Amino acid sequence: MMMLSEMIHCRKTTRQFEKTALDSADLTKIETFARALTPLLAHIKTDFQIIDSSLVKNMLPWKTPHYIAIFSEEKENFGVNVGFMFQQLDLYVQSLGLGCYWFGLGKLAYRQDIENMKFVVLMGVGHPKNSAIRSTSGFRRKRLEEISDQRDERLEPARLAPSGKNAQPWFFTHEDDVIHCYCKPKGMFSQAASPSQINQIDIGCALAHLYVTNPNTFRFHIFPNPPSKDGCAYIGSFQI
Ligand SMILES: Cc1cc2nc3c(=O)[nH]c(=O)nc-3n(C[C@H](O)[C@H](O)[C@H](O)COP(=O)(O)O)c2cc1C
């Protein structure tokens, strides 16, 4: 089994699945790992349910055997926290040789509220029809220079993160040994001041890759007066 930090360089979104359900041993592994995810913002309560496809409204041409429905308290930056936590699960699922994808457009077919938490997003999981991994050359991503104020190889794991519509809305600036993280939304009509829920999850995914690569040194803080950056919303700062 590959390590999660290695998965960053070969993972990919799987959209074509075998019809067969996962066996209970795999479902138990996923459930156990998901219960132990590291949060970015530990004060925000989250939860999840592993459900089958009959509970999801899916207009997509492909069928997915299982979904993970993710819930969170609606506190500031809850989307970033969800992305940070469940991108760790994306890497784990793929390290088992299984396929998965973030399904930002997915909706539950049932009404579900759990203890003041709202439904946030779905992830699909199952046996992939084709290989669940690829080589680094298979990634379509911005260049390192486009996502940071200086070329910094330590940001390579963030560069490779998945994002809704592959928008890659992250931007990083450096100040001594601190790196500030911003959301730089695409398109003139996007609200830089308040990143969309999907953009928040995207940024969480990028931060998760930095955490997984630097698990012992990654520290995240939200500064009250961060440097402002035109057209960007400040998310938080970290050391790695
Ligand atoms: C928050 C989020 C939402 C996403 N929503 C969808 C979706 O609704 N449908 C879909 O096919 N892919 C979805 N994706 C997958 C992205 O399209 C994919 O990550 C991106 O194109 C990069 O491809 P890769 O993951 O294979 O590297 C989503 C990804 C993220 C992070």
mmCIF file of C-alpha atoms and ligand atoms in Angstrom:
data_model
loop_
_atom_site.group_PDB
_atom_site.id
_atom_site.type_symbol
_atom_site.label_atom_id
_atom_site.label_comp_id
_atom_site.label_asym_id
_atom_site.label_seq_id
_atom_site.Cartn_x
_atom_site.Cartn_y
_atom_site.Cartn_z
ATOM 1 C CA MET A 1 0.000 0.000 0.000
ATOM 2 C CA MET A 2 1.383 3.394 -0.974
ATOM 3 C CA MET A 3 1.780 6.142 1.602
ATOM 4 C CA LEU A 4 -0.674 9.031 1.447
ATOM 5 C CA SER A 5 2.107 11.500 0.597
ATOM 6 C CA GLU A 6 3.016 9.323 -2.408
ATOM 7 C CA MET A 7 -0.635 9.184 -3.519
ATOM 8 C CA ILE A 8 -0.599 12.980 -4.021
ATOM 9 C CA HIS A 9 1.633 12.461 -7.060
ATOM 10 C CA CYS A 10 -0.407 9.723 -8.736
ATOM 11 C CA ARG A 11 -4.044 10.119 -7.626
ATOM 12 C CA LYS A 12 -6.806 11.032 -10.026
ATOM 13 C CA THR A 13 -10.557 11.462 -10.042
ATOM 14 C CA THR A 14 -12.309 8.190 -10.905
ATOM 15 C CA ARG A 15 -15.664 8.545 -12.660
ATOM 16 C CA GLN A 16 -16.172 5.054 -14.065
ATOM 17 C CA PHE A 17 -16.872 2.328 -11.563
ATOM 18 C CA GLU A 18 -17.612 -1.387 -11.602
ATOM 19 C CA LYS A 19 -21.194 -2.136 -10.556
ATOM 20 C CA THR A 20 -20.102 -4.432 -7.714
ATOM 21 C CA ALA A 21 -20.367 -3.012 -4.208
ATOM 22 C CA LEU A 22 -17.310 -2.767 -1.974
ATOM 23 C CA ASP A 23 -16.980 -5.638 0.471
ATOM 24 C CA SER A 24 -17.556 -4.991 4.136
ATOM 25 C CA ALA A 25 -13.809 -5.123 4.944
ATOM 26 C CA ASP A 26 -13.136 -2.182 2.596
ATOM 27 C CA LEU A 27 -16.158 -0.253 3.876
ATOM 28 C CA THR A 28 -14.963 -0.777 7.457
ATOM 29 C CA LYS A 29 -11.464 0.474 6.563
ATOM 30 C CA ILE A 30 -12.945 3.611 4.980
ATOM 31 C CA GLU A 31 -15.275 4.225 7.909
ATOM 32 C CA THR A 32 -12.472 3.748 10.469
ATOM 33 C CA PHE A 33 -10.070 6.037 8.615
ATOM 34 C CA ALA A 34 -12.761 8.699 8.127
ATOM 35 C CA ARG A 35 -13.589 8.701 11.848
ATOM 36 C CA ALA A 36 -9.937 9.563 12.605
ATOM 37 C CA LEU A 37 -9.323 12.365 10.048
ATOM 38 C CA THR A 38 -7.303 15.346 11.240
ATOM 39 C CA PRO A 39 -9.369 18.552 11.184
ATOM 40 C CA LEU A 40 -7.944 21.943 10.182
ATOM 41 C CA LEU A 41 -10.381 23.830 12.410
ATOM 42 C CA ALA A 42 -11.060 21.526 15.338
ATOM 43 C CA HIS A 43 -13.869 23.719 16.750
ATOM 44 C CA ILE A 44 -16.120 22.903 13.765
ATOM 45 C CA LYS A 45 -18.084 19.706 14.227
ATOM 46 C CA THR A 46 -18.359 17.416 11.196
ATOM 47 C CA ASP A 47 -19.902 14.040 10.484
ATOM 48 C CA PHE A 48 -20.434 11.682 7.546
ATOM 49 C CA GLN A 49 -22.549 8.742 6.429
ATOM 50 C CA ILE A 50 -21.656 6.039 3.930
ATOM 51 C CA ILE A 51 -24.772 5.574 1.822
ATOM 52 C CA ASP A 52 -25.727 3.713 -1.314
ATOM 53 C CA SER A 53 -26.569 5.291 -4.626
ATOM 54 C CA SER A 54 -30.355 5.071 -4.195
ATOM 55 C CA LEU A 55 -30.066 7.917 -1.654
ATOM 56 C CA VAL A 56 -28.381 10.316 -4.099
ATOM 57 C CA LYS A 57 -29.911 12.309 -6.940
ATOM 58 C CA ASN A 58 -27.596 11.619 -9.826
ATOM 59 C CA MET A 59 -28.118 12.963 -13.336
ATOM 60 C CA LEU A 60 -24.611 11.861 -14.304
ATOM 61 C CA PRO A 61 -24.149 9.253 -17.011
ATOM 62 C CA TRP A 62 -22.047 7.092 -14.679
ATOM 63 C CA LYS A 63 -23.145 5.010 -11.683
ATOM 64 C CA THR A 64 -21.321 4.956 -8.376
ATOM 65 C CA PRO A 65 -21.891 2.125 -5.890
ATOM 66 C CA HIS A 66 -21.386 4.107 -2.665
ATOM 67 C CA TYR A 67 -21.308 7.709 -1.551
ATOM 68 C CA ILE A 68 -19.978 9.434 1.501
ATOM 69 C CA ALA A 69 -22.349 12.209 2.548
ATOM 70 C CA ILE A 70 -20.432 14.876 4.484
ATOM 71 C CA PHE A 71 -22.032 17.183 7.075
ATOM 72 C CA SER A 72 -20.686 20.151 9.017
ATOM 73 C CA GLU A 73 -21.626 22.883 11.412
ATOM 74 C CA GLU A 74 -22.006 26.066 9.395
ATOM 75 C CA LYS A 75 -19.210 28.092 11.021
ATOM 76 C CA GLU A 76 -16.800 30.392 9.189
ATOM 77 C CA ASN A 77 -14.515 28.475 6.785
ATOM 78 C CA PHE A 78 -16.385 25.199 7.318
ATOM 79 C CA GLY A 79 -15.848 24.331 3.646
ATOM 80 C CA VAL A 80 -12.068 24.659 4.013
ATOM 81 C CA ASN A 81 -12.200 22.321 7.004
ATOM 82 C CA VAL A 82 -14.305 19.766 5.096
ATOM 83 C CA GLY A 83 -11.899 19.853 2.132
ATOM 84 C CA PHE A 84 -8.907 19.471 4.460
ATOM 85 C CA MET A 85 -10.401 16.464 6.244
ATOM 86 C CA PHE A 86 -11.917 14.550 3.371
ATOM 87 C CA GLN A 87 -9.057 15.063 0.918
ATOM 88 C CA GLN A 88 -7.092 12.905 3.386
ATOM 89 C CA LEU A 89 -9.796 10.293 2.793
ATOM 90 C CA ASP A 90 -9.542 10.699 -1.015
ATOM 91 C CA LEU A 91 -5.836 9.826 -0.778
ATOM 92 C CA TYR A 92 -6.520 6.919 1.572
ATOM 93 C CA VAL A 93 -9.278 5.406 -0.589
ATOM 94 C CA GLN A 94 -6.989 5.540 -3.608
ATOM 95 C CA SER A 95 -4.118 4.001 -1.631
ATOM 96 C CA LEU A 96 -6.409 0.952 -1.192
ATOM 97 C CA GLY A 97 -6.581 0.633 -4.980
ATOM 98 C CA LEU A 98 -10.157 1.949 -4.989
ATOM 99 C CA GLY A 99 -11.530 4.889 -6.948
ATOM 100 C CA CYS A 100 -13.256 8.012 -5.686
ATOM 101 C CA TYR A 101 -14.344 11.498 -6.659
ATOM 102 C CA TRP A 102 -15.612 14.674 -5.060
ATOM 103 C CA PHE A 103 -19.186 15.172 -6.290
ATOM 104 C CA GLY A 104 -19.776 18.890 -5.744
ATOM 105 C CA LEU A 105 -22.920 18.914 -7.861
ATOM 106 C CA GLY A 106 -24.481 15.942 -6.055
ATOM 107 C CA LYS A 107 -27.597 16.270 -3.926
ATOM 108 C CA LEU A 108 -29.103 13.904 -1.397
ATOM 109 C CA ALA A 109 -32.436 12.365 -2.337
ATOM 110 C CA TYR A 110 -33.537 12.623 1.303
ATOM 111 C CA ARG A 111 -33.739 15.442 3.779
ATOM 112 C CA GLN A 112 -31.033 15.083 6.333
ATOM 113 C CA ASP A 113 -29.963 17.247 9.210
ATOM 114 C CA ILE A 114 -27.843 15.877 11.984
ATOM 115 C CA GLU A 115 -27.415 17.814 15.229
ATOM 116 C CA ASN A 116 -27.236 21.329 13.763
ATOM 117 C CA MET A 117 -25.007 20.206 10.938
ATOM 118 C CA LYS A 118 -25.853 20.832 7.323
ATOM 119 C CA PHE A 119 -25.207 18.580 4.360
ATOM 120 C CA VAL A 120 -22.113 19.927 2.568
ATOM 121 C CA VAL A 121 -20.920 17.614 -0.195
ATOM 122 C CA LEU A 122 -20.710 14.042 -1.469
ATOM 123 C CA MET A 123 -17.825 11.798 -2.413
ATOM 124 C CA GLY A 124 -18.368 8.751 -4.630
ATOM 125 C CA VAL A 125 -16.381 5.542 -3.969
ATOM 126 C CA GLY A 126 -16.136 2.136 -5.586
ATOM 127 C CA HIS A 127 -14.008 -0.252 -7.613
ATOM 128 C CA PRO A 128 -12.560 1.698 -10.539
ATOM 129 C CA LYS A 129 -13.185 0.353 -14.058
ATOM 130 C CA ASN A 130 -9.661 1.383 -15.066
ATOM 131 C CA SER A 131 -6.542 2.113 -13.061
ATOM 132 C CA ALA A 132 -7.145 4.463 -10.126
ATOM 133 C CA ILE A 133 -3.710 6.038 -10.493
ATOM 134 C CA ARG A 134 -1.631 7.875 -13.124
ATOM 135 C CA SER A 135 1.829 9.351 -13.570
ATOM 136 C CA THR A 136 2.596 12.945 -12.540
ATOM 137 C CA SER A 137 2.697 13.958 -16.212
ATOM 138 C CA GLY A 138 -1.046 13.164 -16.381
ATOM 139 C CA PHE A 139 -1.981 16.166 -14.177
ATOM 140 C CA ARG A 140 -3.507 19.245 -15.831
ATOM 141 C CA ARG A 141 -2.504 22.002 -13.451
ATOM 142 C CA LYS A 142 -1.242 25.615 -13.290
ATOM 143 C CA ARG A 143 2.526 26.004 -13.027
ATOM 144 C CA LEU A 144 4.130 26.636 -9.618
ATOM 145 C CA GLU A 145 4.907 30.232 -10.661
ATOM 146 C CA GLU A 146 1.202 30.868 -11.284
ATOM 147 C CA ILE A 147 0.077 29.884 -7.787
ATOM 148 C CA SER A 148 2.644 31.669 -5.644
ATOM 149 C CA ASP A 149 4.531 34.967 -5.311
ATOM 150 C CA GLN A 150 7.761 32.962 -5.539
ATOM 151 C CA ARG A 151 8.726 29.617 -6.944
ATOM 152 C CA ASP A 152 8.650 27.296 -3.949
ATOM 153 C CA GLU A 153 8.978 23.534 -4.537
ATOM 154 C CA ARG A 154 7.415 22.904 -1.125
ATOM 155 C CA LEU A 155 4.090 23.997 -2.655
ATOM 156 C CA GLU A 156 4.157 21.229 -5.283
ATOM 157 C CA PRO A 157 1.737 19.003 -3.267
ATOM 158 C CA ALA A 158 -0.774 21.895 -3.135
ATOM 159 C CA ARG A 159 -0.390 22.473 -6.878
ATOM 160 C CA LEU A 160 -1.472 18.886 -7.549
ATOM 161 C CA ALA A 161 -4.649 19.054 -5.423
ATOM 162 C CA PRO A 162 -8.048 18.399 -7.004
ATOM 163 C CA SER A 163 -10.579 21.232 -7.314
ATOM 164 C CA GLY A 164 -14.108 21.705 -8.609
ATOM 165 C CA LYS A 165 -13.959 22.173 -12.410
ATOM 166 C CA ASN A 166 -10.183 22.041 -11.936
ATOM 167 C CA ALA A 167 -10.345 25.778 -11.064
ATOM 168 C CA GLN A 168 -7.282 25.628 -8.748
ATOM 169 C CA PRO A 169 -8.314 28.802 -6.871
ATOM 170 C CA TRP A 170 -5.343 28.792 -4.447
ATOM 171 C CA PHE A 171 -2.653 31.466 -4.273
ATOM 172 C CA PHE A 172 0.248 31.645 -1.819
ATOM 173 C CA THR A 173 2.452 34.507 -0.642
ATOM 174 C CA HIS A 174 5.547 34.314 1.562
ATOM 175 C CA GLU A 175 6.502 36.346 4.641
ATOM 176 C CA ASP A 176 9.590 35.026 6.434
ATOM 177 C CA ASP A 177 8.831 31.379 7.229
ATOM 178 C CA VAL A 178 5.060 31.913 7.074
ATOM 179 C CA ILE A 179 3.049 31.228 3.917
ATOM 180 C CA HIS A 180 -0.278 33.018 3.503
ATOM 181 C CA CYS A 181 -3.014 31.209 1.607
ATOM 182 C CA TYR A 182 -5.623 33.060 -0.462
ATOM 183 C CA CYS A 183 -8.577 32.097 -2.593
ATOM 184 C CA LYS A 184 -8.352 33.643 -6.056
ATOM 185 C CA PRO A 185 -11.682 32.868 -7.687
ATOM 186 C CA LYS A 186 -12.002 32.530 -11.439
ATOM 187 C CA GLY A 187 -14.195 34.936 -13.405
ATOM 188 C CA MET A 188 -15.203 38.557 -12.909
ATOM 189 C CA PHE A 189 -18.440 37.767 -11.140
ATOM 190 C CA SER A 190 -16.952 35.642 -8.402
ATOM 191 C CA GLN A 191 -17.012 37.206 -5.000
ATOM 192 C CA ALA A 192 -13.419 37.481 -3.832
ATOM 193 C CA ALA A 193 -14.629 38.552 -0.385
ATOM 194 C CA SER A 194 -16.549 35.361 0.305
ATOM 195 C CA PRO A 195 -15.277 32.268 -1.487
ATOM 196 C CA SER A 196 -17.944 29.827 -2.667
ATOM 197 C CA GLN A 197 -18.404 26.612 -0.762
ATOM 198 C CA ILE A 198 -16.740 24.648 -3.575
ATOM 199 C CA ASN A 199 -13.763 27.047 -3.654
ATOM 200 C CA GLN A 200 -13.444 26.659 0.118
ATOM 201 C CA ILE A 201 -13.326 22.863 -0.250
ATOM 202 C CA ASP A 202 -10.730 23.246 -3.032
ATOM 203 C CA ILE A 203 -8.467 25.277 -0.769
ATOM 204 C CA GLY A 204 -8.930 22.708 1.989
ATOM 205 C CA CYS A 205 -7.776 19.985 -0.424
ATOM 206 C CA ALA A 206 -4.606 21.954 -1.243
ATOM 207 C CA LEU A 207 -3.868 22.508 2.472
ATOM 208 C CA ALA A 208 -4.499 18.805 3.156
ATOM 209 C CA HIS A 209 -1.786 17.882 0.648
ATOM 210 C CA LEU A 210 0.644 20.193 2.470
ATOM 211 C CA TYR A 211 -0.325 18.656 5.802
ATOM 212 C CA VAL A 212 0.010 15.065 4.556
ATOM 213 C CA THR A 213 3.463 15.888 3.163
ATOM 214 C CA ASN A 214 4.566 17.649 6.379
ATOM 215 C CA PRO A 215 2.505 15.980 9.115
ATOM 216 C CA ASN A 216 4.843 16.868 11.980
ATOM 217 C CA THR A 217 5.587 20.481 11.098
ATOM 218 C CA PHE A 218 2.409 21.798 9.427
ATOM 219 C CA ARG A 219 0.890 24.570 11.594
ATOM 220 C CA PHE A 220 -2.139 26.625 10.531
ATOM 221 C CA HIS A 221 -3.186 30.033 11.944
ATOM 222 C CA ILE A 222 -5.750 32.600 10.875
ATOM 223 C CA PHE A 223 -4.229 36.052 11.429
ATOM 224 C CA PRO A 224 -6.606 38.924 12.291
ATOM 225 C CA ASN A 225 -4.783 41.422 10.041
ATOM 226 C CA PRO A 226 -3.232 39.485 7.170
ATOM 227 C CA PRO A 227 -1.607 41.250 4.201
ATOM 228 C CA SER A 228 -4.350 41.954 1.676
ATOM 229 C CA LYS A 229 -4.051 40.748 -1.883
ATOM 230 C CA ASP A 230 -6.050 42.221 -4.802
ATOM 231 C CA GLY A 231 -8.948 40.076 -6.005
ATOM 232 C CA CYS A 232 -8.192 37.426 -3.400
ATOM 233 C CA ALA A 233 -9.804 36.381 -0.130
ATOM 234 C CA TYR A 234 -7.490 35.504 2.762
ATOM 235 C CA ILE A 235 -8.041 31.999 4.090
ATOM 236 C CA GLY A 236 -5.236 31.465 6.595
ATOM 237 C CA SER A 237 -1.484 31.073 7.006
ATOM 238 C CA PHE A 238 0.745 28.134 7.696
ATOM 239 C CA GLN A 239 4.257 26.946 8.353
ATOM 240 C CA ILE A 240 5.537 23.672 6.961
HETATM 241 C C1 LIG B 1 -14.847 20.357 -4.308
HETATM 242 C C2 LIG B 1 -14.829 19.544 -5.575
HETATM 243 C C3 LIG B 1 -16.005 19.305 -6.266
HETATM 244 C C4 LIG B 1 -15.998 18.527 -7.428
HETATM 245 N N1 LIG B 1 -17.190 18.261 -8.047
HETATM 246 C C5 LIG B 1 -17.206 17.436 -9.124
HETATM 247 C C6 LIG B 1 -18.452 17.072 -9.731
HETATM 248 O O1 LIG B 1 -19.531 17.506 -9.295
HETATM 249 N N2 LIG B 1 -18.412 16.237 -10.804
HETATM 250 C C7 LIG B 1 -17.225 15.739 -11.287
HETATM 251 O O2 LIG B 1 -17.253 14.987 -12.260
HETATM 252 N N3 LIG B 1 -16.020 16.061 -10.728
HETATM 253 C C8 LIG B 1 -15.995 16.889 -9.662
HETATM 254 N N4 LIG B 1 -14.786 17.204 -9.055
HETATM 255 C C9 LIG B 1 -13.526 16.635 -9.595
HETATM 256 C C10 LIG B 1 -12.717 17.676 -10.381
HETATM 257 O O3 LIG B 1 -13.333 17.924 -11.624
HETATM 258 C C11 LIG B 1 -11.271 17.179 -10.537
HETATM 259 O O4 LIG B 1 -10.679 17.092 -9.272
HETATM 260 C C12 LIG B 1 -10.419 18.099 -11.390
HETATM 261 O O5 LIG B 1 -10.932 18.169 -12.706
HETATM 262 C C13 LIG B 1 -8.956 17.628 -11.451
HETATM 263 O O6 LIG B 1 -8.874 16.299 -11.916
HETATM 264 P P1 LIG B 1 -8.157 15.187 -11.026
HETATM 265 O O7 LIG B 1 -8.871 15.113 -9.705
HETATM 266 O O8 LIG B 1 -8.284 13.911 -11.806
HETATM 267 O O9 LIG B 1 -6.736 15.593 -10.800
HETATM 268 C C14 LIG B 1 -14.764 18.002 -7.921
HETATM 269 C C15 LIG B 1 -13.577 18.260 -7.213
HETATM 270 C C16 LIG B 1 -13.597 19.004 -6.046
HETATM 271 C C17 LIG B 1 -12.325 19.213 -5.280
#
